[in-house]
PDB file of C-alpha atoms and ligand atoms in Angstrom:
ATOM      1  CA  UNK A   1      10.068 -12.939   5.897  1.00 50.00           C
ATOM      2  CA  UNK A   2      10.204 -15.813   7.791  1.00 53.00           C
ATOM      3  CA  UNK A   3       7.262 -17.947   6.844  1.00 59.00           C
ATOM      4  CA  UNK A   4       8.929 -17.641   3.137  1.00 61.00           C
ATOM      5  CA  UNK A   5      12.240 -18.921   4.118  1.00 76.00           C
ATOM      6  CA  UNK A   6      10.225 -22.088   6.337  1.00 79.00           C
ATOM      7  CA  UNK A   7       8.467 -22.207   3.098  1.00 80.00           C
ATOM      8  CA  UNK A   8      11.631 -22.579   1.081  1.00 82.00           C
ATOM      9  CA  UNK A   9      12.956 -25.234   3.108  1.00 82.00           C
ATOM     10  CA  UNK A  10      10.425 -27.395   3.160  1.00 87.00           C
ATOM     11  CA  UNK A  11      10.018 -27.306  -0.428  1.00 88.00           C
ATOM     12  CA  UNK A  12      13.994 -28.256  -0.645  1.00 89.00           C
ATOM     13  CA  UNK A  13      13.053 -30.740   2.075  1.00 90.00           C
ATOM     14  CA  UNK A  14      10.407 -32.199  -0.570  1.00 91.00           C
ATOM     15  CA  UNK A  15      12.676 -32.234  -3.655  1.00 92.00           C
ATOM     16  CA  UNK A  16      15.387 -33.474  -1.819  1.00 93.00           C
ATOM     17  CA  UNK A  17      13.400 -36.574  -0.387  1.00 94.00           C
ATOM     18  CA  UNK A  18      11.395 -37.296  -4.211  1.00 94.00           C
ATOM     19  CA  UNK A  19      14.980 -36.831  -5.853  1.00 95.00           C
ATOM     20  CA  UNK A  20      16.333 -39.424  -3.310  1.00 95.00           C
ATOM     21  CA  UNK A  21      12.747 -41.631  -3.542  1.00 94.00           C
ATOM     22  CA  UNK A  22      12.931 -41.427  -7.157  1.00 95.00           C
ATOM     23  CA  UNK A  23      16.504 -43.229  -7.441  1.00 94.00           C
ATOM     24  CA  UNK A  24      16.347 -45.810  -5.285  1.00 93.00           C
ATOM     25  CA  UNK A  25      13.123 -46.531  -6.734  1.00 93.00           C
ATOM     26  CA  UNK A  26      15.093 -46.294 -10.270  1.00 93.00           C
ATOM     27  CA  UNK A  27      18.150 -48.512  -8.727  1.00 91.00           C
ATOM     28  CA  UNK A  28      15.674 -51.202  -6.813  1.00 91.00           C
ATOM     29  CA  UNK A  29      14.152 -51.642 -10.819  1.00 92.00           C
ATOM     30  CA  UNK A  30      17.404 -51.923 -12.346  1.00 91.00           C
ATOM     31  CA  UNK A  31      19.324 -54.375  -9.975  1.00 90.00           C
ATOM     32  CA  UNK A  32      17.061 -56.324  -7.916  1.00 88.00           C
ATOM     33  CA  UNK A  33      16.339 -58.151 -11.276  1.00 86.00           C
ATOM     34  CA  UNK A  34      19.908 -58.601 -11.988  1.00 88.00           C
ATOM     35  CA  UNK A  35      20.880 -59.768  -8.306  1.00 85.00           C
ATOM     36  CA  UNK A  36      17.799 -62.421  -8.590  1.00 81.00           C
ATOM     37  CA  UNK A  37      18.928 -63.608 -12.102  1.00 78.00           C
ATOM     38  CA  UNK A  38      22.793 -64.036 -10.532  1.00 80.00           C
ATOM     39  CA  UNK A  39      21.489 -65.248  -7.105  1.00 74.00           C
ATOM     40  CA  UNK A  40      21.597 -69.234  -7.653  1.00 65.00           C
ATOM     41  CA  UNK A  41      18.260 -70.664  -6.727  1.00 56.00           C
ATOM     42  CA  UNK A  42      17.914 -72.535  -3.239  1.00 55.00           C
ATOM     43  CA  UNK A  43      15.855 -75.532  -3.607  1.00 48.00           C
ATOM     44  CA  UNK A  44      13.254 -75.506  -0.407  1.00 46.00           C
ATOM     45  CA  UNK A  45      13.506 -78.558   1.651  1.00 39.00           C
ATOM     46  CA  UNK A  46      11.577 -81.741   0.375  1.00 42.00           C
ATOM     47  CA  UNK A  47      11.328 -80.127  -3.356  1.00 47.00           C
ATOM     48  CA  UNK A  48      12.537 -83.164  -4.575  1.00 49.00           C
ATOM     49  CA  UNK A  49      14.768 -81.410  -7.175  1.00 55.00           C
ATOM     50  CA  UNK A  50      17.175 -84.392  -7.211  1.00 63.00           C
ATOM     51  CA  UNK A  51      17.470 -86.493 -10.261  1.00 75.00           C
ATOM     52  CA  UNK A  52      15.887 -89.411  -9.327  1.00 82.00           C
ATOM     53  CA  UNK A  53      12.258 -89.510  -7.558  1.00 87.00           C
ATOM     54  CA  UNK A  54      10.226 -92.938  -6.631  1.00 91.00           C
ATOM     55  CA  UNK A  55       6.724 -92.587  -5.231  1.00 92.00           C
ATOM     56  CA  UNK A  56       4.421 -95.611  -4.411  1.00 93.00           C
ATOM     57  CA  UNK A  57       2.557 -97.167  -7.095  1.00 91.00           C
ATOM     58  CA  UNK A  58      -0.703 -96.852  -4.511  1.00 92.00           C
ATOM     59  CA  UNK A  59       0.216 -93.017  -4.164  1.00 93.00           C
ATOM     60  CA  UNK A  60      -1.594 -92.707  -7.667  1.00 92.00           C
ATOM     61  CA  UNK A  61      -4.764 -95.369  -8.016  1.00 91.00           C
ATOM     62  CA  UNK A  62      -5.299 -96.179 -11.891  1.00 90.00           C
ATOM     63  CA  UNK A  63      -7.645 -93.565 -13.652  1.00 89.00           C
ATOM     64  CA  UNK A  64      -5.332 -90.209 -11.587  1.00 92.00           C
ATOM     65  CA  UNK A  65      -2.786 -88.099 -11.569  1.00 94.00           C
ATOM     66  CA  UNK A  66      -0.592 -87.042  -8.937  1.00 94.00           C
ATOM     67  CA  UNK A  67       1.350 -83.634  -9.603  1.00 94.00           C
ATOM     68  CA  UNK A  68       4.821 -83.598  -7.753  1.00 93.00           C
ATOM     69  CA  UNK A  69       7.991 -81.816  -8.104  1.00 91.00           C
ATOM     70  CA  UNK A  70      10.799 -83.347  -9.833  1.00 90.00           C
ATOM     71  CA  UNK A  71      14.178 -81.676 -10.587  1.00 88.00           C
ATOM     72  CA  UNK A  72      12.095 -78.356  -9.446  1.00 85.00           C
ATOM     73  CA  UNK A  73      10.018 -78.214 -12.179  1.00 90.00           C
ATOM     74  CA  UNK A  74       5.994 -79.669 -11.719  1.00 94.00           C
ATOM     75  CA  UNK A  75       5.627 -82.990 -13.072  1.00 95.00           C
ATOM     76  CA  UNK A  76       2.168 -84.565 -13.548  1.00 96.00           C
ATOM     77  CA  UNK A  77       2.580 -88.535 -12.852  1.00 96.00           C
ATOM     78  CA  UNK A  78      -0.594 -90.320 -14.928  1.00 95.00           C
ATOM     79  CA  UNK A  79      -1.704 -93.738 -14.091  1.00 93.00           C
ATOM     80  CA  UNK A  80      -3.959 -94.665 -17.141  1.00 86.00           C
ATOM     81  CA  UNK A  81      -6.750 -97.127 -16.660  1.00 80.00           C
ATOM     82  CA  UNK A  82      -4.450 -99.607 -18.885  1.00 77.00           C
ATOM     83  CA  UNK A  83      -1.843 -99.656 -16.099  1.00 72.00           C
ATOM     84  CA  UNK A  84       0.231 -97.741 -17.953  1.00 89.00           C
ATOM     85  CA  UNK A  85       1.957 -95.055 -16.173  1.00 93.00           C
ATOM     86  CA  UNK A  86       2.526 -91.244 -18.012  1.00 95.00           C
ATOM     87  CA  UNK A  87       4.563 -88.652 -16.594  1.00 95.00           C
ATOM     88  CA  UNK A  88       4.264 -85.220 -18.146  1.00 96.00           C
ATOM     89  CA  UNK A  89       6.051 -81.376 -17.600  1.00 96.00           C
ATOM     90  CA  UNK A  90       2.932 -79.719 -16.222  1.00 96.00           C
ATOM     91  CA  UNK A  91       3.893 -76.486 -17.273  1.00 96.00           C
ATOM     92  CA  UNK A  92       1.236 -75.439 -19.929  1.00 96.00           C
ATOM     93  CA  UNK A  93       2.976 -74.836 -23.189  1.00 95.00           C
ATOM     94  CA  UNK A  94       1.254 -71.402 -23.674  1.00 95.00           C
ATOM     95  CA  UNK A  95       1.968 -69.515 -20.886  1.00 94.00           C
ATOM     96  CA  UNK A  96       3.021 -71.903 -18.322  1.00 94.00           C
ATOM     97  CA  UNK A  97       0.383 -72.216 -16.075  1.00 95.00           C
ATOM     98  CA  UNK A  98      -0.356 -75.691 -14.211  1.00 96.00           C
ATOM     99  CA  UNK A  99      -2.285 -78.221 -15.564  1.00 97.00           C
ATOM    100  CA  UNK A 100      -5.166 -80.234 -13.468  1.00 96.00           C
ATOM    101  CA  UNK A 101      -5.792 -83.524 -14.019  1.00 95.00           C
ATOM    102  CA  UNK A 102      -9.650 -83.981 -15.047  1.00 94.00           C
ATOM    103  CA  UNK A 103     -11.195 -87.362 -13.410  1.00 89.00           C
ATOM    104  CA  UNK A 104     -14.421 -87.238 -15.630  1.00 91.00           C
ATOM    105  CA  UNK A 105     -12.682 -86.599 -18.947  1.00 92.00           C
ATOM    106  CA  UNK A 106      -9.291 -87.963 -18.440  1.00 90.00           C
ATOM    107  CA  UNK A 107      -8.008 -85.074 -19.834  1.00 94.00           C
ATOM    108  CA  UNK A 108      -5.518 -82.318 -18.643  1.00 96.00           C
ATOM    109  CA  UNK A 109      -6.959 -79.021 -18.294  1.00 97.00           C
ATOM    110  CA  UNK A 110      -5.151 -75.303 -18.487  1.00 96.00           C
ATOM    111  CA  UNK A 111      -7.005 -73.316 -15.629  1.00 96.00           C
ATOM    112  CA  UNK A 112      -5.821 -70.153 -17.086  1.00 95.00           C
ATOM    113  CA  UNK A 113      -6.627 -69.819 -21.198  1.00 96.00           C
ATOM    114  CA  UNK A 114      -8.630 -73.514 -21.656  1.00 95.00           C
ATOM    115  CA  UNK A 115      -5.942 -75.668 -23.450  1.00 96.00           C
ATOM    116  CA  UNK A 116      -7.070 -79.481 -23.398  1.00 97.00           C
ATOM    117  CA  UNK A 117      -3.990 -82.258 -23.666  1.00 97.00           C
ATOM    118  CA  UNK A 118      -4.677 -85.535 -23.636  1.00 94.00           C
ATOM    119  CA  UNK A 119      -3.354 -88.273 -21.041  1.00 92.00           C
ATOM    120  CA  UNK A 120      -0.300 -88.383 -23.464  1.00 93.00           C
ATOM    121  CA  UNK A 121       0.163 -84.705 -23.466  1.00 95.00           C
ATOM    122  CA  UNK A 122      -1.117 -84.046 -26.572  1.00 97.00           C
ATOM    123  CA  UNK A 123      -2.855 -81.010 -27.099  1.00 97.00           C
ATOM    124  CA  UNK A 124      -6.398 -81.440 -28.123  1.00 97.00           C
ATOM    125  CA  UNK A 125      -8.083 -77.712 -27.899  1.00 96.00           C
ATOM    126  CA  UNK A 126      -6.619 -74.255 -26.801  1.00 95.00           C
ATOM    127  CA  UNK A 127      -4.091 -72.331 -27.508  1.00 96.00           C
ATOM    128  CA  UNK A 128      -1.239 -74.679 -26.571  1.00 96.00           C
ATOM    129  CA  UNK A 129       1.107 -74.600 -29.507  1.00 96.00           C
ATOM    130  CA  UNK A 130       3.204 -78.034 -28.125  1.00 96.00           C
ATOM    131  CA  UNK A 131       2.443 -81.101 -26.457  1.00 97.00           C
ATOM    132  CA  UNK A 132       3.398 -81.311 -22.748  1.00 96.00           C
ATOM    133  CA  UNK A 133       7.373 -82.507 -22.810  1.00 96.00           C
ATOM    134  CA  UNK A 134       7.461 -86.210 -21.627  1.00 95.00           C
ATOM    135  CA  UNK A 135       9.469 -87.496 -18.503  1.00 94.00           C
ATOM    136  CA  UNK A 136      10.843 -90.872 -18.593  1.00 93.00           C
ATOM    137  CA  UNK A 137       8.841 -92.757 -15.920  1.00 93.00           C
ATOM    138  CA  UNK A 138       9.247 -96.440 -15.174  1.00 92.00           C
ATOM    139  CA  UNK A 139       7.487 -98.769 -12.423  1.00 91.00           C
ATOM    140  CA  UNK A 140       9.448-101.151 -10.213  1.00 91.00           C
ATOM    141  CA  UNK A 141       7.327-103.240  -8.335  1.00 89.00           C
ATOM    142  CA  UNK A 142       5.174-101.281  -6.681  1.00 91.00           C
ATOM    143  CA  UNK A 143       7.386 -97.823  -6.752  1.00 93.00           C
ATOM    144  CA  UNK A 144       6.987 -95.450  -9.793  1.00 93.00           C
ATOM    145  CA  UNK A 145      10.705 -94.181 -11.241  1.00 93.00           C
ATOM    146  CA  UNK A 146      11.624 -90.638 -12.564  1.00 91.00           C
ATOM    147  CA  UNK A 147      14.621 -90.507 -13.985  1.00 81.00           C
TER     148      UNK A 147
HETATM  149  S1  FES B 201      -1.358 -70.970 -20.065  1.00 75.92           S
HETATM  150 FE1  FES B 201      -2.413 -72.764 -20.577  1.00 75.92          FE
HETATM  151  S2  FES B 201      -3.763 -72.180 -22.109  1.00 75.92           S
HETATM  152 FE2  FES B 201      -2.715 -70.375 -21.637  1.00 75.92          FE
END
């Protein structure tokens, strides 16, 4: 008679801790998603999310790319072997994966599905459905301006 009631409280033991693991699990789902969309976002030290950002000319040698941050979003900074200077969202416009700058081809490259955009953002192969969204860029003696 004994081992049956151990039995039975165990088994309430059991319920009572899946019943209790089961909604918080439930609750975590629901509002940790909320309380991150409400939470503002803290910018990390040296993000560079301000509006303006200058970085030295020499920082990217003609023919690269430098990515940076810039208002907290990744910014590809292009100096084309014309001396002119490009600076591009680097968010891929399929899924939003980062885009590498390709030395050989001058040509940005997707890492995750294989879109292609050229030094002007312009999407030359892949899935991309947009170009890369332009920054406004401007050099200044030897400092290069986002603004
Ligand atoms: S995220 Fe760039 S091609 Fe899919």
């Amino acid at each position: 008679m004994e081992t049956v009631d151990n039995k039975q409280v165990e088994r309430r033991a059991f319920l009572d801790f899946s019943v209790v693991a089961l909604l918080a699990t439930f609750f975590g789902g629901v509002f940790y998603p909320i309380f991150r969309f409400l939470s503002p976002i803290k910018t990390r030290p040296g993000s560079m999310g301000e509006e303006k950002f200058s970085i030295p000319l020499a920082d990217v040698p003609e023919g690269s790319a430098k990515l940076v941050r810039y208002k907290d979003l990744p910014t590809i900074i292009i100096h084309t072997e014309g001396l002119e200077v490009v600076a591009l969202n680097a968010a891929c416009t399929h899924l939003g994966c980062i885009v590498k700058w390709d030395d050989e081809t001058g040509r940005l490259l997707c890492p995750c599905h294989g879109a292609v955009f050229d030094k002007f953002g312009q999407v030359k192969d892949g899935p991309a459905p947009k170009p890369l969204p332009p920054i406004d860029v401007k050099v200044e003696g030897n400092m290069i301006w986002l603004a």
